[in-house]
Short mmCIF file of C-alpha atoms in Angstrom, two decimals:
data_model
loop_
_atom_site.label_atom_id
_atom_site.label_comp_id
_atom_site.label_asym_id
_atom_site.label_seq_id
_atom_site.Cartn_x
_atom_site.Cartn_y
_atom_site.Cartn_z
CA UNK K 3 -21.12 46.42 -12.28
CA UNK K 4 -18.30 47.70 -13.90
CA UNK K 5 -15.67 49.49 -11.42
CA UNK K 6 -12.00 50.88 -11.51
CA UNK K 7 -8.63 48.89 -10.12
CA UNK K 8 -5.12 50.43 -10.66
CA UNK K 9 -2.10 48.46 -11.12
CA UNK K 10 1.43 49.51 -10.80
CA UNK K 11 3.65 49.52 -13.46
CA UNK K 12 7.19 51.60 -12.84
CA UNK K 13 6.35 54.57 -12.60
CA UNK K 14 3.19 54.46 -14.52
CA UNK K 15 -0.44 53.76 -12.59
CA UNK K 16 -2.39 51.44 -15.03
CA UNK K 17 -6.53 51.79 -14.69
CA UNK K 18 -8.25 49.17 -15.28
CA UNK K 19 -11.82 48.34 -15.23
CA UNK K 20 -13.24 45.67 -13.26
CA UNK K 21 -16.24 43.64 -14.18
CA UNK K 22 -18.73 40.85 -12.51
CA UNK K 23 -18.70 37.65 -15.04
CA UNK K 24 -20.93 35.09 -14.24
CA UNK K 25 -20.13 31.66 -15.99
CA UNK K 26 -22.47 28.71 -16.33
CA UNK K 27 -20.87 24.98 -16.56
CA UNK K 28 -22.48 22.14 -17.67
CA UNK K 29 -20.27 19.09 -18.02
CA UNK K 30 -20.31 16.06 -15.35
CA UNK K 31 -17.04 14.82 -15.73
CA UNK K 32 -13.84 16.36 -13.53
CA UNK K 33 -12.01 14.86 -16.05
CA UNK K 34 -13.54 16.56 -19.32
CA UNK K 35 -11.50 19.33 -21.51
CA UNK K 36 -14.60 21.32 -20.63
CA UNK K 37 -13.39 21.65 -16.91
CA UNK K 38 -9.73 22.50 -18.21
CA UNK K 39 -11.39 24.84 -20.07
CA UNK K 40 -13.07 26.37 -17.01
CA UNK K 41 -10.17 26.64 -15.22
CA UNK K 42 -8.64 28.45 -17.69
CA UNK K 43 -11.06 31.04 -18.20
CA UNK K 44 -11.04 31.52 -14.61
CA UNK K 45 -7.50 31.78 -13.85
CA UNK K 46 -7.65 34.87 -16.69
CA UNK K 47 -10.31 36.39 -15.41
CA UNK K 48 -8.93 36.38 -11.78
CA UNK K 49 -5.74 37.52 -13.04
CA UNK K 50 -7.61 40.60 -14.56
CA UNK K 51 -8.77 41.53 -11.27
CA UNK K 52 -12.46 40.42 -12.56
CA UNK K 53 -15.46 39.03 -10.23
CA UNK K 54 -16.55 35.79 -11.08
CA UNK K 55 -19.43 33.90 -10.00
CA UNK K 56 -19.95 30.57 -11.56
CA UNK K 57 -23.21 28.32 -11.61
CA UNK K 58 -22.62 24.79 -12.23
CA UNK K 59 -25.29 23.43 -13.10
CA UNK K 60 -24.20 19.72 -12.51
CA UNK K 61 -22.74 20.50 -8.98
CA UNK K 62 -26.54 22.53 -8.37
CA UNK K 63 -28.05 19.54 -9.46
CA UNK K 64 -30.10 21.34 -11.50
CA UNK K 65 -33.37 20.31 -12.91
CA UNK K 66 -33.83 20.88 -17.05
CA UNK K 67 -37.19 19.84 -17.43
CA UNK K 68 -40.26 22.39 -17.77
CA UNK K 69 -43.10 21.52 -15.70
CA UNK K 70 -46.95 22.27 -15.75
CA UNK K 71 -45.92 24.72 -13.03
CA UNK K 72 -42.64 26.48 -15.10
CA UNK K 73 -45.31 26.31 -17.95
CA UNK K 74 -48.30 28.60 -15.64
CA UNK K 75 -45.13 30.51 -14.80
CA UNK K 76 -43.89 31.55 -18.11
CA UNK K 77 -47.50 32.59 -18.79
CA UNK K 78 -48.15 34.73 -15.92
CA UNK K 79 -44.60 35.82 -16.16
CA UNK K 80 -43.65 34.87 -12.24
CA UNK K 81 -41.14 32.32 -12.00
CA UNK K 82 -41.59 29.95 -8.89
CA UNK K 83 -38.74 27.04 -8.94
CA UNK K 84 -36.15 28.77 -6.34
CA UNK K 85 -33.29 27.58 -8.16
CA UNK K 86 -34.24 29.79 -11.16
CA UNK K 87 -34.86 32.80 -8.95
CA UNK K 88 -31.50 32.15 -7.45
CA UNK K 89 -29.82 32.33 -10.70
CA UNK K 90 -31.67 35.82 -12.19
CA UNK K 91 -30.27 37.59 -8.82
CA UNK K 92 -26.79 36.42 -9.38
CA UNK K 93 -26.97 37.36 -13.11
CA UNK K 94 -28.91 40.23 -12.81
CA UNK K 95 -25.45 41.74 -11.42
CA UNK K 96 -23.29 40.84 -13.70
CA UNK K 97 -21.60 42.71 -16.92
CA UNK K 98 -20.32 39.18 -18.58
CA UNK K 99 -22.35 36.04 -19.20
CA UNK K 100 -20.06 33.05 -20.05
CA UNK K 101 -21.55 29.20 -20.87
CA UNK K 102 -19.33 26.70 -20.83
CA UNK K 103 -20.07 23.45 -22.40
CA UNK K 104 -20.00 20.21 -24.90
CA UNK K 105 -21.43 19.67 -28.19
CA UNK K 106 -23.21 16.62 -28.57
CA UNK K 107 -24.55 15.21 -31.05
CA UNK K 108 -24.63 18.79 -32.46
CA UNK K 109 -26.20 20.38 -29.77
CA UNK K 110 -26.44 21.02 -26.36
CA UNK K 111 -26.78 18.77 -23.53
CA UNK K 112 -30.13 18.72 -21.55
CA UNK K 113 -28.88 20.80 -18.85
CA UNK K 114 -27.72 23.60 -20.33
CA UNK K 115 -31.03 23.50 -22.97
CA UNK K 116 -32.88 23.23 -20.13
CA UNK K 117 -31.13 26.00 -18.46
CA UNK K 118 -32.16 28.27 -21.60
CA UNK K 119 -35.82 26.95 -21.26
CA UNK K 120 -35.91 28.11 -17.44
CA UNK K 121 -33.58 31.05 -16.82
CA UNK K 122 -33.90 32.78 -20.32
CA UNK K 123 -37.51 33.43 -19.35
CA UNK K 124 -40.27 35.83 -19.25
CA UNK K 125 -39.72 37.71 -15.67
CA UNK K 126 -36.13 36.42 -15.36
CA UNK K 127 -34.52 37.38 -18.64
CA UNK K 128 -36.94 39.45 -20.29
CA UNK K 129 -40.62 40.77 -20.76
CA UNK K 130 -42.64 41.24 -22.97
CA UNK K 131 -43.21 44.63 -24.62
CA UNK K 132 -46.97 45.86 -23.80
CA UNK K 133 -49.50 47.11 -26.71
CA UNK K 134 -47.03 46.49 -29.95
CA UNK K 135 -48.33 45.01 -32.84
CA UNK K 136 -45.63 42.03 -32.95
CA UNK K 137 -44.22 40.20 -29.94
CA UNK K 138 -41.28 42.22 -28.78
CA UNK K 139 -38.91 40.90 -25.84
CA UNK K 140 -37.17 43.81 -23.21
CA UNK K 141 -34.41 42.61 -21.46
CA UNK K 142 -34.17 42.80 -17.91
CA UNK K 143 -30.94 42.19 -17.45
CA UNK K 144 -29.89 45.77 -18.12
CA UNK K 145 -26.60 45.30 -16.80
CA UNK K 146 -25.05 42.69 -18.88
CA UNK K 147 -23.58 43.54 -21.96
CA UNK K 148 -21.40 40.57 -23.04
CA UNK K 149 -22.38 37.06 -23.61
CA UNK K 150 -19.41 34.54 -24.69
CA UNK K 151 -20.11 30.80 -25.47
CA UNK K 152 -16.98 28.09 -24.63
CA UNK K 153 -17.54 24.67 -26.48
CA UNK K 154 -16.16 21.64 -27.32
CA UNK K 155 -16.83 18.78 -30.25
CA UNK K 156 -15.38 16.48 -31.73
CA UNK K 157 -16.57 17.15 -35.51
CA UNK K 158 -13.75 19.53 -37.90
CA UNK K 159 -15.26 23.00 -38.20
CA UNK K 160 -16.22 22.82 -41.54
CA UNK K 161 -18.29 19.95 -41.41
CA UNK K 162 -20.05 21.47 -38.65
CA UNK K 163 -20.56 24.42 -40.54
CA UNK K 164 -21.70 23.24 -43.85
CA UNK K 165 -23.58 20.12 -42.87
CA UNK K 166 -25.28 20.95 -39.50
CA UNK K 167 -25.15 24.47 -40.37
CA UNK K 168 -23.34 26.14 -36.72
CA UNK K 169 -26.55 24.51 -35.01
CA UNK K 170 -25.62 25.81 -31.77
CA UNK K 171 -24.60 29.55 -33.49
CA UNK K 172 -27.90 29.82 -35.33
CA UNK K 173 -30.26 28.83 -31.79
CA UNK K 174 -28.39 30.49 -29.39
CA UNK K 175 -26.95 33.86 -30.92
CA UNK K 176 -29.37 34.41 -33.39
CA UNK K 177 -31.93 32.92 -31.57
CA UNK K 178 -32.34 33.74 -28.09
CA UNK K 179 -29.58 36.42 -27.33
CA UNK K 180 -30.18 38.17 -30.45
CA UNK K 181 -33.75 38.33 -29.72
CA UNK K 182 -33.31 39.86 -26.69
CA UNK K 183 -31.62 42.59 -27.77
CA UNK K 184 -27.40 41.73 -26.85
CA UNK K 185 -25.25 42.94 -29.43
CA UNK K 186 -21.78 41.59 -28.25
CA UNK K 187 -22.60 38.25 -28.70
CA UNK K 188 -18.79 35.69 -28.91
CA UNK K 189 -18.96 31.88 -29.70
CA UNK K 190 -15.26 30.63 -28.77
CA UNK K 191 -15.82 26.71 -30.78
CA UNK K 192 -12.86 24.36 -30.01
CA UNK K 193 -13.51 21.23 -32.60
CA UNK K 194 -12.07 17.74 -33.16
CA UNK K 195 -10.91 18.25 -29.14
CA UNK K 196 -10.96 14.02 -28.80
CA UNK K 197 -8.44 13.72 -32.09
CA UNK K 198 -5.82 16.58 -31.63
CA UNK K 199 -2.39 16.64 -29.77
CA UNK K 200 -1.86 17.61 -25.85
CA UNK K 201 0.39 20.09 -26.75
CA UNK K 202 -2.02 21.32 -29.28
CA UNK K 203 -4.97 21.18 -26.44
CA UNK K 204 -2.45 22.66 -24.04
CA UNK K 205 -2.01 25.94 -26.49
CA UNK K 206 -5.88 26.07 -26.40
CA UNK K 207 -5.59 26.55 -22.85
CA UNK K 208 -3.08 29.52 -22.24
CA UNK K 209 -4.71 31.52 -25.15
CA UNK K 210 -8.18 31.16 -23.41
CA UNK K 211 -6.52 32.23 -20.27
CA UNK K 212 -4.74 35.08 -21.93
CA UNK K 213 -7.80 36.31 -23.87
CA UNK K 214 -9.71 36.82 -20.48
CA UNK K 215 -6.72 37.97 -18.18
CA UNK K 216 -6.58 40.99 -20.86
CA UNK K 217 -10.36 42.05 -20.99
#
């Protein structure tokens, strides 16, 4: 929920509004640019005065795969794995959903599909609009009005683009989230991450940071 902080500044009293973001990490290496790339994005947000809440999936050990019983859920619309629950009360709170992870391949790694499969779900994410010609999806999270996507790859942009056509752009923003209704939707791609200078990697960094500490 978004509230008000003020901040010094000479003479002047700076308002600012505060916000809940709740970021989602999938990558299970300390060592990856993915978790630099947390770090940054959390440092900003901190330094904004911002709530964060994050959900890593590979610390939760969380499990991707749908089951008979996830399957009987989605119908009935009642999900039953506690995890999942878990997560729609923390981001049923929140103003900012970030998702932070790597390319692979050209998509998404199992966790964070699999995190899509379960969480972005009917009685978690959204229902189902009642006595409408064509399936319609209501949110439910009524609250959150940003999503942002953080990757990484190793392909150059343009290839991406014009040989595996943004993949991850075309299923997840106009896919799912534009399905269900978000309108400020932000895909933040860093490419060719493996093949590009420290220093340039390094810049990446503080402008991530920067962006957030200044929203």
């Amino acid at each position: 929920m978004l509230s008000s902080a003020r901040f010094r500044c000479g003479n002047f009293v700076l308002k600012h509004n505060t916000m809940k973001t709740v970021i989602v990490f999938n990558h299970p290496y300390e060592g990856s640019y993915c978790n630099a790339i947390l770090d940054a994005v959390s440092r900003g947000l901190s330094k904004a005065g911002h709530e964060t809440d994050l959900i890593h999936l590979d610390n939760d050990n969380f499990n991707p795969v749908m089951t008979a019983s996830d399957l009987k859920a989605f119908k009935d619309g009642e999900p039953q794995d506690a995890q999942v629950i878990n997560y729609r009360n923390r981001i049923d709170t929140a103003d900012h959903l970030i998702i932070i992870f790597p390319i692979w391949w050209e998509l998404m790694p199992a966790m964070t599909k699999g995190f899509i499969d379960k969480v972005i779900f009917p009685g978690v994410a959204y229902d189902y609009a009642k006595n409408t010609r064509f399936p319609k999806m209501i949110k439910r999270w009524k609250k959150l009005n940003t999503v942002t996507v953080v990757t990484t790859m190793n392909t150059p942009s343009i290839a991406y683009r014009l040989l595996f056509g943004n993949a991850i752009k075309k299923a997840i923003f106009n896919g799912t989230f534009r399905k269900l209704g978000f309108k400020n939707r932000n895909w933040i791609s860093f490419n060719m991450v493996k093949f590009v200078s420290t220093k340039k990697r390094e810049k990446w960094l503080f402008g991530l940071e920067k962006r957030f500490e200044t929203q």
